[in-house]
Amino acid sequence: MDIDELRTFVEVADAGGVSPAARRLGISKSIVSRRLGRLEAELGVQLLARTTRGAALTEAGITFRDHAARACAEIDAAKEAILPAGDLRGRLRIAAPLSFGPTHFAPVLAEMARSHPQLHIHTVYSDRFVDLIGEGFDCAIRVGYLPDSNLVARCVGPIRGRLVASPGYIEAHGSPETPEELAAHEALMQGTEAWQLTDGDKTVTVHPRGRFKADNGTALVAAAVAGLGIAWLPDGLTQEYLASGALVSVMTRHPPPVAGIYVIRPPGQHPARKVRILTELLIECFDRAPHIAGVVR
């Protein structure tokens, strides 16, 4: 049984259709369809019911999907076991934040690709929280505080952030001094998130409100500089604006607790070696240059 056909079937099953699976695999839809056809012909059963909206697993497909996924994982593990020490091949699909990814993480990924010429690295840059399993990612790099989940996380470095606003906003609306006063101010947010602040040895959670929201940290920096409100942002995005005076720190007696940079992967007993090596490279990077992205040790 052809391993590429098995892998293609798993991708179609997880992506919910031929088109998204083809994008994940980096091949044409016609190749995906031919592989599925050969696999179904060999098995003598229909694995997928094609619809106008995509592809749904048949009862046989549901049963076969888990076996196929395990077979692909075992083949990948076997290939890694016999490779020369340190050599990587195959595909590594990563989700990275748009705010930091292209400037702070992309150089590490480029170095990894240079060191492993048989490894294909596909990175998607977005500030949204992707579904690692449903969207077929091997891992994700995330910045901030992690919500509870069944995913496995490894911290590769701490990162500091702060509340900032423009001098014009402070002049017009005043500067909040306590977490309670923050509720009366316009907040610049990514969604409906809660902010964590320190109060002595305690951590206080506040639920800010505001009319300007964006799913990208750079866009929130622009809104803060324009005087639209107060934003919680990592130092790596605000350092130059704080240095120029375009932004000032607020709530300095109640700074946010130190957050983290994490590599997240789907649950499993052992991470793929390519994910482990990426994690080690990121740890080495932040150990060597702790000023990157406002990282502190």
Short mmCIF file of C-alpha atoms in Angstrom, two decimals:
data_model
loop_
_atom_site.label_atom_id
_atom_site.label_comp_id
_atom_site.label_asym_id
_atom_site.label_seq_id
_atom_site.Cartn_x
_atom_site.Cartn_y
_atom_site.Cartn_z
CA MET A 1 0.00 0.00 0.00
CA ASP A 2 1.49 3.36 -1.08
CA ILE A 3 2.41 5.61 1.85
CA ASP A 4 1.71 8.76 -0.18
CA GLU A 5 -1.82 7.53 -0.82
CA LEU A 6 -2.33 6.86 2.88
CA ARG A 7 -0.94 10.26 3.85
CA THR A 8 -3.10 11.98 1.24
CA PHE A 9 -6.24 10.23 2.52
CA VAL A 10 -5.49 11.33 6.10
CA GLU A 11 -5.00 14.92 4.96
CA VAL A 12 -8.29 14.91 3.02
CA ALA A 13 -10.11 13.35 5.98
CA ASP A 14 -8.72 15.93 8.42
CA ALA A 15 -9.07 18.93 6.09
CA GLY A 16 -12.60 18.03 5.01
CA GLY A 17 -12.02 18.14 1.29
CA VAL A 18 -9.68 17.71 -1.65
CA SER A 19 -8.90 21.41 -2.15
CA PRO A 20 -7.73 22.20 1.43
CA ALA A 21 -5.78 18.94 1.53
CA ALA A 22 -4.04 19.82 -1.74
CA ARG A 23 -3.04 23.21 -0.26
CA ARG A 24 -1.64 21.51 2.84
CA LEU A 25 0.34 18.99 0.81
CA GLY A 26 1.49 21.51 -1.78
CA ILE A 27 0.25 19.42 -4.72
CA SER A 28 -2.54 19.75 -7.28
CA LYS A 29 -6.12 18.65 -6.68
CA SER A 30 -5.88 16.20 -9.57
CA ILE A 31 -2.98 14.37 -7.90
CA VAL A 32 -4.94 14.17 -4.65
CA SER A 33 -7.98 12.77 -6.47
CA ARG A 34 -5.89 10.16 -8.32
CA ARG A 35 -4.26 8.98 -5.09
CA LEU A 36 -7.63 8.66 -3.39
CA GLY A 37 -9.03 6.75 -6.36
CA ARG A 38 -6.14 4.26 -6.35
CA LEU A 39 -6.43 3.73 -2.59
CA GLU A 40 -10.17 3.09 -2.72
CA ALA A 41 -9.71 0.74 -5.68
CA GLU A 42 -7.06 -1.24 -3.81
CA LEU A 43 -9.22 -1.50 -0.68
CA GLY A 44 -12.41 -2.15 -2.61
CA VAL A 45 -14.44 0.28 -0.48
CA GLN A 46 -15.48 3.92 -0.64
CA LEU A 47 -13.63 5.95 1.99
CA LEU A 48 -15.01 9.40 1.19
CA ALA A 49 -18.41 10.64 0.08
CA ARG A 50 -17.80 13.63 -2.22
CA THR A 51 -20.22 16.51 -1.86
CA THR A 52 -20.44 20.05 -3.24
CA ARG A 53 -19.08 21.28 0.10
CA GLY A 54 -16.11 18.94 0.31
CA ALA A 55 -15.69 15.34 1.37
CA ALA A 56 -17.19 13.43 4.29
CA LEU A 57 -15.85 10.15 5.66
CA THR A 58 -17.94 7.06 5.08
CA GLU A 59 -18.27 4.52 7.88
CA ALA A 60 -15.37 2.59 6.38
CA GLY A 61 -13.40 5.83 6.04
CA ILE A 62 -13.88 6.67 9.72
CA THR A 63 -12.50 3.28 10.71
CA PHE A 64 -9.63 3.36 8.22
CA ARG A 65 -8.55 6.96 8.97
CA ASP A 66 -7.12 6.16 12.43
CA HIS A 67 -5.25 3.09 11.15
CA ALA A 68 -3.84 5.09 8.23
CA ALA A 69 -2.73 7.93 10.51
CA ARG A 70 -0.94 5.52 12.83
CA ALA A 71 0.74 3.82 9.89
CA CYS A 72 2.00 7.17 8.57
CA ALA A 73 3.29 8.12 12.02
CA GLU A 74 5.12 4.78 12.36
CA ILE A 75 6.73 5.18 8.94
CA ASP A 76 7.86 8.72 9.83
CA ALA A 77 9.33 7.46 13.12
CA ALA A 78 11.12 4.62 11.31
CA LYS A 79 12.62 7.03 8.76
CA GLU A 80 13.86 9.32 11.53
CA ALA A 81 15.41 6.38 13.39
CA ILE A 82 17.65 5.39 10.47
CA LEU A 83 18.66 8.88 9.35
CA PRO A 84 22.21 10.07 10.05
CA ALA A 85 22.47 11.86 13.38
CA GLY A 86 20.98 15.33 13.16
CA ASP A 87 19.64 14.90 9.61
CA LEU A 88 15.97 15.77 8.99
CA ARG A 89 13.67 15.23 6.03
CA GLY A 90 9.98 15.37 5.24
CA ARG A 91 7.66 18.29 5.95
CA LEU A 92 7.37 20.54 8.98
CA ARG A 93 4.18 22.65 9.01
CA ILE A 94 4.27 25.49 11.52
CA ALA A 95 1.82 28.17 12.63
CA ALA A 96 3.55 31.34 13.84
CA PRO A 97 2.22 34.74 14.97
CA LEU A 98 2.08 37.49 12.37
CA SER A 99 3.16 40.15 14.89
CA PHE A 100 6.51 38.51 15.71
CA GLY A 101 6.85 35.68 13.25
CA PRO A 102 8.37 37.30 10.14
CA THR A 103 10.84 39.40 12.14
CA HIS A 104 11.75 37.27 15.17
CA PHE A 105 11.04 33.62 14.33
CA ALA A 106 11.56 33.49 10.55
CA PRO A 107 15.39 33.76 10.87
CA VAL A 108 15.40 30.66 13.11
CA LEU A 109 13.26 28.75 10.60
CA ALA A 110 15.53 29.86 7.76
CA GLU A 111 18.58 28.60 9.66
CA MET A 112 16.83 25.28 10.28
CA ALA A 113 16.06 24.94 6.55
CA ARG A 114 19.68 25.78 5.67
CA SER A 115 21.00 23.15 8.08
CA HIS A 116 18.61 20.45 6.84
CA PRO A 117 18.39 20.63 3.03
CA GLN A 118 15.99 17.64 2.81
CA LEU A 119 13.46 19.22 5.18
CA HIS A 120 10.48 21.12 3.73
CA ILE A 121 9.31 23.91 6.08
CA HIS A 122 5.84 25.38 5.50
CA THR A 123 4.96 28.29 7.82
CA VAL A 124 1.62 30.06 8.14
CA TYR A 125 1.83 33.48 9.81
CA SER A 126 -1.38 34.53 11.59
CA ASP A 127 -2.26 35.98 14.98
CA ARG A 128 -5.33 33.75 15.31
CA PHE A 129 -5.13 30.54 17.35
CA VAL A 130 -5.14 27.81 14.70
CA ASP A 131 -6.55 24.33 15.24
CA LEU A 132 -3.33 22.30 15.11
CA ILE A 133 -4.98 18.92 14.62
CA GLY A 134 -7.88 20.01 12.43
CA GLU A 135 -5.67 22.16 10.16
CA GLY A 136 -2.79 19.72 9.95
CA PHE A 137 0.02 21.60 11.72
CA ASP A 138 2.96 19.82 13.33
CA CYS A 139 3.37 22.63 15.85
CA ALA A 140 2.73 26.29 16.56
CA ILE A 141 4.75 29.12 18.11
CA ARG A 142 2.60 31.22 20.45
CA VAL A 143 3.33 34.30 22.51
CA GLY A 144 1.54 35.33 25.70
CA TYR A 145 -0.45 33.38 28.28
CA LEU A 146 -1.71 29.94 27.31
CA PRO A 147 -5.32 28.88 27.88
CA ASP A 148 -5.95 25.39 29.21
CA SER A 149 -6.02 22.76 26.47
CA ASN A 150 -5.03 19.18 25.72
CA LEU A 151 -2.06 20.37 23.63
CA VAL A 152 1.53 19.91 24.77
CA ALA A 153 3.46 23.14 25.38
CA ARG A 154 7.17 23.86 25.87
CA CYS A 155 8.29 27.32 26.94
CA VAL A 156 11.29 28.49 24.91
CA GLY A 157 11.65 31.91 26.53
CA PRO A 158 9.88 34.46 28.71
CA ILE A 159 8.63 37.74 27.29
CA ARG A 160 7.69 41.01 28.98
CA GLY A 161 4.86 43.32 28.04
CA ARG A 162 3.25 46.48 29.40
CA LEU A 163 0.26 48.77 29.14
CA VAL A 164 0.90 51.74 26.87
CA ALA A 165 -0.92 54.80 25.57
CA SER A 166 -0.05 57.96 23.68
CA PRO A 167 0.74 61.19 25.55
CA GLY A 168 -2.28 62.74 23.80
CA TYR A 169 -4.62 60.08 25.18
CA ILE A 170 -3.23 60.54 28.70
CA GLU A 171 -3.63 64.31 28.44
CA ALA A 172 -7.26 63.96 27.35
CA HIS A 173 -8.37 61.10 29.61
CA GLY A 174 -5.86 60.87 32.44
CA SER A 175 -3.70 57.91 33.44
CA PRO A 176 -5.27 55.02 35.39
CA GLU A 177 -3.43 54.16 38.58
CA THR A 178 -5.29 51.05 39.76
CA PRO A 179 -6.88 48.03 38.04
CA GLU A 180 -10.31 49.36 39.04
CA GLU A 181 -9.70 52.67 37.26
CA LEU A 182 -8.78 50.83 34.06
CA ALA A 183 -12.46 49.91 33.52
CA ALA A 184 -13.28 53.57 32.75
CA HIS A 185 -10.77 53.76 29.88
CA GLU A 186 -10.86 52.78 26.22
CA ALA A 187 -8.95 49.53 25.72
CA LEU A 188 -7.36 48.38 22.46
CA MET A 189 -7.78 44.61 22.26
CA GLN A 190 -7.54 41.58 20.03
CA GLY A 191 -10.97 40.34 21.08
CA THR A 192 -12.70 39.85 24.41
CA GLU A 193 -9.57 38.83 26.27
CA ALA A 194 -8.89 39.44 29.94
CA TRP A 195 -5.76 41.31 31.05
CA GLN A 196 -3.62 40.11 33.93
CA LEU A 197 -1.91 42.64 36.19
CA THR A 198 0.23 42.26 39.29
CA ASP A 199 -0.78 43.69 42.65
CA GLY A 200 2.09 42.96 44.99
CA ASP A 201 2.38 39.18 45.14
CA LYS A 202 -1.06 38.67 43.62
CA THR A 203 -2.24 38.52 40.02
CA VAL A 204 -5.40 40.49 39.26
CA THR A 205 -7.56 39.82 36.23
CA VAL A 206 -9.42 42.72 34.61
CA HIS A 207 -11.89 42.69 31.73
CA PRO A 208 -11.25 45.85 29.67
CA ARG A 209 -13.71 47.33 27.21
CA GLY A 210 -13.14 49.29 24.03
CA ARG A 211 -14.42 50.01 20.55
CA PHE A 212 -11.21 49.32 18.60
CA LYS A 213 -10.17 45.69 18.12
CA ALA A 214 -7.68 44.03 15.80
CA ASP A 215 -6.26 40.52 15.53
CA ASN A 216 -2.73 41.84 15.02
CA GLY A 217 -0.37 43.46 17.51
CA THR A 218 1.16 45.86 14.99
CA ALA A 219 -2.31 47.24 14.22
CA LEU A 220 -2.90 47.81 17.95
CA VAL A 221 0.40 49.71 18.17
CA ALA A 222 -0.81 52.03 15.41
CA ALA A 223 -4.11 52.58 17.24
CA ALA A 224 -2.30 53.35 20.49
CA VAL A 225 0.01 55.85 18.77
CA ALA A 226 -3.09 57.49 17.25
CA GLY A 227 -4.47 58.09 20.75
CA LEU A 228 -7.42 55.69 20.58
CA GLY A 229 -6.84 54.04 23.95
CA ILE A 230 -4.68 51.88 26.18
CA ALA A 231 -3.14 48.66 24.83
CA TRP A 232 -1.43 45.66 26.41
CA LEU A 233 1.51 44.91 24.11
CA PRO A 234 4.81 42.99 24.21
CA ASP A 235 7.91 45.16 24.57
CA GLY A 236 9.25 43.90 21.26
CA LEU A 237 6.48 45.82 19.48
CA THR A 238 6.64 49.04 21.48
CA GLN A 239 10.33 49.65 22.27
CA GLU A 240 10.98 52.14 19.49
CA TYR A 241 7.75 54.08 20.21
CA LEU A 242 8.55 54.26 23.92
CA ALA A 243 12.06 55.49 23.07
CA SER A 244 10.71 58.22 20.76
CA GLY A 245 7.99 59.33 23.18
CA ALA A 246 5.14 58.36 20.83
CA LEU A 247 3.95 55.98 23.57
CA VAL A 248 4.32 56.03 27.34
CA SER A 249 3.91 53.30 29.95
CA VAL A 250 0.82 53.36 32.13
CA MET A 251 -0.12 51.38 35.24
CA THR A 252 3.56 50.98 36.08
CA ARG A 253 2.76 50.01 39.68
CA HIS A 254 0.68 47.11 38.33
CA PRO A 255 2.66 45.66 35.42
CA PRO A 256 1.50 42.50 33.64
CA PRO A 257 3.23 39.32 34.81
CA VAL A 258 5.95 37.94 32.56
CA ALA A 259 4.43 35.89 29.72
CA GLY A 260 6.09 33.24 27.57
CA ILE A 261 7.00 32.11 24.07
CA TYR A 262 5.83 28.54 23.55
CA VAL A 263 6.11 25.74 21.05
CA ILE A 264 2.76 23.94 21.02
CA ARG A 265 2.23 20.48 19.52
CA PRO A 266 -0.63 17.99 19.40
CA PRO A 267 -0.79 15.46 22.25
CA GLY A 268 1.35 12.37 21.94
CA GLN A 269 3.95 10.49 23.93
CA HIS A 270 6.96 11.61 21.90
CA PRO A 271 7.31 14.73 19.75
CA ALA A 272 8.65 14.37 16.23
CA ARG A 273 12.40 14.97 16.10
CA LYS A 274 11.93 17.94 13.77
CA VAL A 275 9.67 19.61 16.37
CA ARG A 276 12.21 18.87 19.11
CA ILE A 277 15.03 20.38 17.05
CA LEU A 278 12.98 23.50 16.26
CA THR A 279 12.27 23.88 19.99
CA GLU A 280 15.96 23.55 20.83
CA LEU A 281 16.91 26.13 18.17
CA LEU A 282 14.43 28.65 19.59
CA ILE A 283 15.69 28.10 23.14
CA GLU A 284 19.26 28.59 21.93
CA CYS A 285 18.24 31.74 20.04
CA PHE A 286 16.67 33.40 23.08
CA ASP A 287 19.52 32.31 25.35
CA ARG A 288 22.00 33.89 22.93
CA ALA A 289 20.01 37.10 22.31
CA PRO A 290 17.60 37.67 25.21
CA HIS A 291 16.77 41.21 24.03
CA ILE A 292 14.87 39.82 21.04
CA ALA A 293 11.12 40.56 21.27
CA GLY A 294 11.57 42.06 24.73
CA VAL A 295 12.62 38.70 26.11
CA VAL A 296 14.01 38.78 29.64
CA ARG A 297 15.96 36.25 31.66
#
